[in-house]
Structure formats: structure tokens, C-alpha cells
Short mmCIF file of C-alpha atoms in Angstrom, two decimals:
data_model
loop_
_atom_site.label_atom_id
_atom_site.label_comp_id
_atom_site.label_asym_id
_atom_site.label_seq_id
_atom_site.Cartn_x
_atom_site.Cartn_y
_atom_site.Cartn_z
CA MET A 1 33.50 110.20 158.83
CA GLU A 2 33.75 110.75 155.20
CA ASN A 3 33.97 114.29 153.61
CA GLN A 4 31.20 115.10 150.90
CA LYS A 5 30.23 117.93 149.07
CA GLN A 6 28.67 120.50 151.41
CA ASP A 7 25.10 120.34 150.01
CA GLU A 8 25.17 116.62 149.82
CA PRO A 9 23.70 114.90 152.78
CA LEU A 10 25.79 112.00 154.24
CA PRO A 11 24.64 108.65 153.82
CA PHE A 12 23.14 106.86 156.93
CA GLN A 13 26.11 104.75 158.78
CA PRO A 14 25.67 102.00 161.19
CA PHE A 15 25.40 103.36 164.69
CA TRP A 16 29.17 103.58 165.28
CA ASN A 17 28.79 103.03 169.25
CA ASP A 18 26.80 99.75 168.77
CA THR A 19 23.44 100.91 169.46
CA PRO A 20 21.47 103.93 168.91
CA ILE A 21 21.44 105.47 172.56
CA LYS A 22 24.92 104.92 173.01
CA THR A 23 25.91 106.68 169.78
CA TYR A 24 23.63 109.62 170.57
CA LEU A 25 25.18 109.81 174.04
CA PHE A 26 28.60 110.38 172.66
CA ASP A 27 27.46 112.49 169.84
CA ALA A 28 25.74 114.81 172.53
CA PHE A 29 28.85 114.99 174.85
CA SER A 30 30.70 116.25 171.65
CA VAL A 31 28.08 119.05 171.29
CA LEU A 32 29.07 120.51 174.45
CA LEU A 33 33.00 120.35 173.69
CA PRO A 34 33.80 123.16 171.66
CA ALA A 35 32.42 125.72 173.97
CA GLY A 36 32.95 123.81 177.06
CA GLU A 37 36.62 123.38 176.53
CA GLN A 38 36.86 127.27 175.99
CA PHE A 39 35.44 127.79 179.09
CA VAL A 40 37.71 125.40 180.86
CA ILE A 41 40.91 126.77 179.05
CA SER A 42 39.96 130.36 180.07
CA VAL A 43 39.59 129.65 183.71
CA VAL A 44 42.58 127.41 183.94
CA GLU A 45 44.69 130.18 182.04
CA SER A 46 43.57 132.81 184.59
CA ALA A 47 43.75 130.61 187.50
CA ALA A 48 47.37 129.55 186.52
CA SER A 49 48.51 133.04 186.07
CA GLN A 50 48.35 133.45 190.06
CA LEU A 51 51.01 130.35 190.34
CA GLN A 52 54.65 130.72 190.41
CA GLN A 53 55.29 130.23 186.90
CA THR A 54 58.35 127.83 187.36
CA SER A 55 56.06 125.37 189.42
CA THR A 56 54.90 121.99 188.52
CA LEU A 57 51.66 122.92 188.76
CA ALA A 58 52.12 125.89 186.23
CA ALA A 59 53.67 123.73 183.74
CA GLU A 60 50.83 121.39 184.16
CA SER A 61 48.47 123.94 183.43
CA ARG A 62 50.08 124.74 180.23
CA ARG A 63 50.26 121.15 179.04
CA PHE A 64 46.51 120.93 179.81
CA VAL A 65 45.54 123.90 177.95
CA ALA A 66 47.46 122.82 175.22
CA GLU A 67 45.74 119.22 175.05
CA GLU A 68 42.09 120.64 175.62
CA ARG A 69 42.52 123.11 172.72
CA ALA A 70 43.43 119.92 170.67
CA HIS A 71 40.16 118.57 171.81
CA GLN A 72 38.43 121.43 170.85
CA ARG A 73 39.70 121.29 167.46
CA ALA A 74 38.81 117.75 166.94
CA HIS A 75 35.23 118.04 168.14
CA ARG A 76 34.60 121.12 166.12
CA LEU A 77 35.41 119.00 162.99
CA TYR A 78 33.16 116.09 164.58
CA ASN A 79 30.58 118.48 165.07
CA GLN A 80 30.36 119.84 161.41
CA GLN A 81 30.19 116.19 160.37
CA LEU A 82 27.07 115.63 162.64
CA GLU A 83 25.33 118.83 161.32
CA LYS A 84 26.08 117.78 157.78
CA GLN A 85 24.15 114.47 158.72
CA GLY A 86 21.14 116.76 159.42
CA PHE A 87 21.41 117.26 163.33
CA GLU A 88 21.00 120.64 164.46
CA VAL A 89 24.39 120.76 166.22
CA ARG A 90 25.01 124.57 165.63
CA LYS A 91 21.81 125.54 167.47
CA TYR A 92 22.75 123.62 170.57
CA GLU A 93 26.33 125.06 170.36
CA ILE A 94 25.15 128.43 170.31
CA SER A 95 22.89 128.06 173.36
CA ILE A 96 25.81 126.52 175.06
CA GLU A 97 28.03 129.40 174.27
CA LYS A 98 25.67 131.99 175.38
CA ASP A 99 25.27 130.17 178.86
CA LEU A 100 28.88 129.62 179.39
CA GLY A 101 29.69 133.24 178.36
CA HIS A 102 27.13 134.55 180.94
CA ALA A 103 28.74 132.23 183.67
CA GLN A 104 32.13 134.05 182.89
CA SER A 105 30.75 137.56 182.79
CA LYS A 106 28.72 137.02 186.37
CA LEU A 107 30.90 134.57 188.42
CA SER A 108 34.11 135.11 190.17
CA LEU A 109 37.33 133.48 189.07
CA ASN A 110 36.84 131.02 192.15
CA ALA A 111 33.24 130.16 191.29
CA GLN A 112 34.35 129.56 187.74
CA LEU A 113 37.20 127.37 188.58
CA ALA A 114 35.01 125.36 191.03
CA LEU A 115 32.62 124.64 187.88
CA ALA A 116 35.28 124.06 185.61
CA ALA A 117 36.88 121.50 187.92
CA ALA A 118 33.35 120.03 188.45
CA PHE A 119 33.04 119.63 184.42
CA GLU A 120 36.46 118.18 184.46
CA HIS A 121 35.86 115.29 187.08
CA VAL A 122 32.33 114.37 185.51
CA THR A 123 34.18 114.07 182.04
CA ALA A 124 37.26 112.20 183.58
CA VAL A 125 34.75 109.58 185.48
CA ILE A 126 32.80 109.01 182.10
CA SER A 127 36.08 108.75 180.33
CA GLY A 128 37.40 106.09 182.60
CA ILE A 129 34.18 104.14 182.09
CA ALA A 130 34.13 104.57 178.27
CA LEU A 131 37.73 103.05 178.20
CA ARG A 132 37.12 99.78 180.34
CA GLN A 133 36.40 96.76 178.64
CA GLY A 134 32.64 96.09 178.49
CA GLY A 135 32.35 99.95 179.10
CA LEU A 136 30.40 102.55 177.09
CA LEU A 137 32.75 102.84 174.12
CA SER A 138 32.52 100.32 171.44
CA GLU A 139 35.26 98.27 170.89
CA GLY A 140 35.14 98.39 167.16
CA GLU A 141 37.33 100.28 165.06
CA SER A 142 35.91 103.46 163.68
CA SER A 143 37.00 107.10 163.27
CA GLN A 144 34.88 108.28 166.06
CA THR A 145 36.16 105.52 168.61
CA ARG A 146 39.66 106.28 167.91
CA LEU A 147 38.98 109.90 168.52
CA TRP A 148 37.11 109.25 171.82
CA ARG A 149 39.81 106.85 172.88
CA TRP A 150 42.39 109.33 172.43
CA HIS A 151 40.24 112.02 173.97
CA CYS A 152 39.25 109.94 177.17
CA ARG A 153 42.81 108.95 177.88
CA GLU A 154 43.88 112.63 177.92
CA GLU A 155 40.93 113.44 180.14
CA VAL A 156 41.63 110.84 182.80
CA ALA A 157 45.36 111.74 182.61
CA HIS A 158 45.09 115.26 183.35
CA GLN A 159 41.93 115.74 185.26
CA HIS A 160 43.90 116.34 188.53
CA VAL A 161 44.99 119.80 187.25
CA THR A 162 42.07 121.44 187.87
CA THR A 163 41.57 119.96 191.39
CA ASP A 164 45.06 120.93 192.16
CA LEU A 165 44.54 124.58 191.05
CA LEU A 166 41.22 124.55 193.38
CA GLN A 167 43.58 123.56 196.41
CA ALA A 168 46.49 126.02 195.26
CA LEU A 169 43.93 128.88 195.28
CA GLY A 170 42.18 127.97 198.49
CA ILE A 171 38.68 127.14 197.13
CA PRO A 172 36.63 126.16 200.12
CA TYR A 173 34.88 122.95 200.16
CA TRP A 174 31.30 124.37 200.56
CA GLN A 175 31.91 126.26 197.03
CA ARG A 176 33.56 123.07 195.45
CA MET A 177 30.38 121.40 196.23
CA PHE A 178 27.86 123.73 195.41
CA TRP A 179 29.17 124.12 191.84
CA PHE A 180 29.70 120.49 191.52
CA MET A 181 25.90 120.02 191.99
CA VAL A 182 25.26 122.91 189.25
CA ALA A 183 27.75 121.38 186.85
CA SER A 184 25.99 117.68 187.40
CA ALA A 185 22.72 119.47 186.71
CA LEU A 186 23.69 121.33 183.77
CA LEU A 187 25.57 118.64 182.30
CA ALA A 188 22.74 116.14 182.52
CA PHE A 189 20.12 118.33 181.18
CA ASP A 190 22.00 119.38 178.26
CA VAL A 191 23.35 115.85 177.28
CA LEU A 192 19.57 114.52 177.47
CA ARG A 193 18.25 117.39 175.66
CA HIS A 194 20.66 116.47 172.90
CA VAL A 195 20.05 112.70 173.09
CA HIS A 196 16.20 113.40 172.94
CA GLY A 197 16.92 115.83 169.93
CA PHE A 198 18.88 113.42 168.10
CA ALA A 199 16.59 110.49 168.77
CA ARG A 200 13.46 112.26 167.39
CA PHE A 201 15.37 113.44 164.47
CA ASP A 202 16.26 109.87 163.47
CA ILE A 203 13.01 108.61 164.27
CA ARG A 204 11.18 111.34 162.32
CA ARG A 205 13.47 110.52 158.96
CA GLY A 206 13.07 106.68 159.53
CA ARG A 207 16.82 106.02 160.52
CA VAL A 208 15.47 104.11 163.53
CA SER A 209 12.20 103.35 165.40
CA GLY A 210 11.09 104.60 168.72
CA ALA A 211 11.10 100.89 169.86
CA GLN A 212 14.70 100.62 168.81
CA VAL A 213 15.75 103.61 170.90
CA ARG A 214 13.65 102.51 173.89
CA ARG A 215 15.17 98.95 174.08
CA ALA A 216 18.57 100.30 173.49
CA ALA A 217 18.00 102.95 176.56
CA ALA A 218 16.67 99.92 178.59
CA ARG A 219 19.42 97.75 178.21
CA LEU A 220 21.92 100.39 178.94
CA LEU A 221 20.16 101.40 182.11
CA LEU A 222 18.98 97.86 183.31
CA ARG A 223 21.66 95.59 182.02
CA ASP A 224 24.75 97.57 182.47
CA GLY A 225 24.90 97.76 186.46
CA VAL A 226 28.57 97.78 186.40
CA ASN A 227 29.11 100.84 184.30
CA LEU A 228 26.11 102.64 186.23
CA GLY A 229 28.00 101.69 189.68
CA LEU A 230 31.22 103.02 188.50
CA LEU A 231 29.55 106.39 187.58
CA ILE A 232 27.73 106.67 190.85
CA ALA A 233 31.06 105.81 192.82
CA GLY A 234 32.95 108.25 190.76
CA TRP A 235 30.43 111.05 191.00
CA ILE A 236 30.53 110.55 194.92
CA GLY A 237 34.25 110.57 195.01
CA TYR A 238 34.32 114.26 194.29
CA CYS A 239 32.95 114.67 197.93
CA LEU A 240 35.95 113.34 199.41
CA PRO A 241 38.65 115.88 200.67
CA LEU A 242 41.38 116.96 198.17
CA ARG A 243 44.81 115.87 198.88
CA SER A 244 47.44 118.32 200.51
CA GLY A 245 50.50 119.54 198.55
CA ALA A 246 49.27 121.99 195.80
CA THR A 247 49.40 125.28 197.96
CA ALA A 248 53.15 125.66 197.38
CA ASN A 249 52.75 126.55 193.94
CA CYS A 250 51.14 129.76 194.80
CA GLN A 251 52.92 133.32 194.21
#
């Protein structure tokens, strides 16, 4: 994304992710990330403080936090560019910050960790689908695709950290499943809200027509059965029992 004077709107660019709806989808996820990453970082730091600090999981947790902070910085810049294009990104970010701040003030650490692990699982599943050939992410070269490939690779690689922390802290299965359902509903609601807002704004200013958006959405849902199947399988996969071995990291 090119830098311009702050008061000068960015010119319309071709949709970087091949279609309007796929571009809106990833832009919508980016809106969630600065506040979402901060929530996960805070929870992982608190949970990891209960581990033996020389353990493998404690070291992996520190590396996880460093990677998440890098993602957070990158997506703050990404979202600033969306804001410069006219999208009301900051309004959405403030709403997400308030919701997650409320969750942190009201929920126990165990509940927060279960919620964070659920967010990380869904993110990792979507990241894996994005990276596959013919997946959700364009194979074309742009600053956006380069950022998302880097981010998605790291999400897939470090997703196990939060589930290992769940096991190390003895979070029960029912709590894990309850907060997984909550996280799935929250993510779906927010992403769809942002996609809808982006599409309405672009239609209103003439960048795209409503018919183009509907065709792109139908193509994504009806012609992309493999990706949809992988998403459903990955979502169901969270219901499987956790592997054993993480409890030895506890103090």
C-alpha cells in the first residue's frame, strides 16, 4: 500500500485478493487483529507465568508473544491504510477493544485462556486454508499477500502453544468447548459485520456494484467446496481430545 499525504484519499486499487468478497474477508480479519492479538498476548503471558520458566513451553510462550507483537504492529499499519482509503476501521477497532477489555475484567484466567486458544485455533485453520494452492489467499504478488503469507505461516506454526497451555493448566474439556463456541460466534459476527460494512461503503462510492459483490460471494460459497470442507473439518477438529504431555511444564 502506498503512503500518501494524510488528507489525500488513496486511489482505488484493483482488489488485491482477486475478488471483492475475498479482499473484504481478509481486510475484515485485519480489523480484529490489533485488539485480538493484545488479548491473546496478555492471556498467554499470564498463563505462562504459572509454568516452570526453564520449561520448553515457557520458552515457546515467549516466542509466541514476540511473534504476536510483530503481527499486531503490522496490522496496525495495515488498518491505517484501510482508514486512509475511507473505511471506518477505527470505529470497529474501538468496539472490539471494549468487548475484549470487558472480557478480561470479568473472566477468570482459565476462561480467558480457553477463549484465546479458541481464537488461535480458528485463526490457524483459516491460515492453513489461505496458504494452500487454490486456497483463500491470492497467488498474485502484493504487499498484502506478502504480509498475510508471513502471518499465516506463523499462525499455523505456533497455534499449539495455547492448546499446550490449556493442558498444562488443566482446563477441563467442557470449558474448552464452551468458549470455543463463544469464540466461533464472536468471530463470525464481527467478520461478517466488517465485510458488510466494507461492501456497503464501496458500493455507495461506486468502486463496485452490488451485483459484483453478490456474484463474488456466491462463487466463494458455491464453487469453493474444498476450502469450505477444510474449514468445517478444521473447526470440528478442535473437539478432539488434547494430546498428553504438557502438564510437566507446570510449577
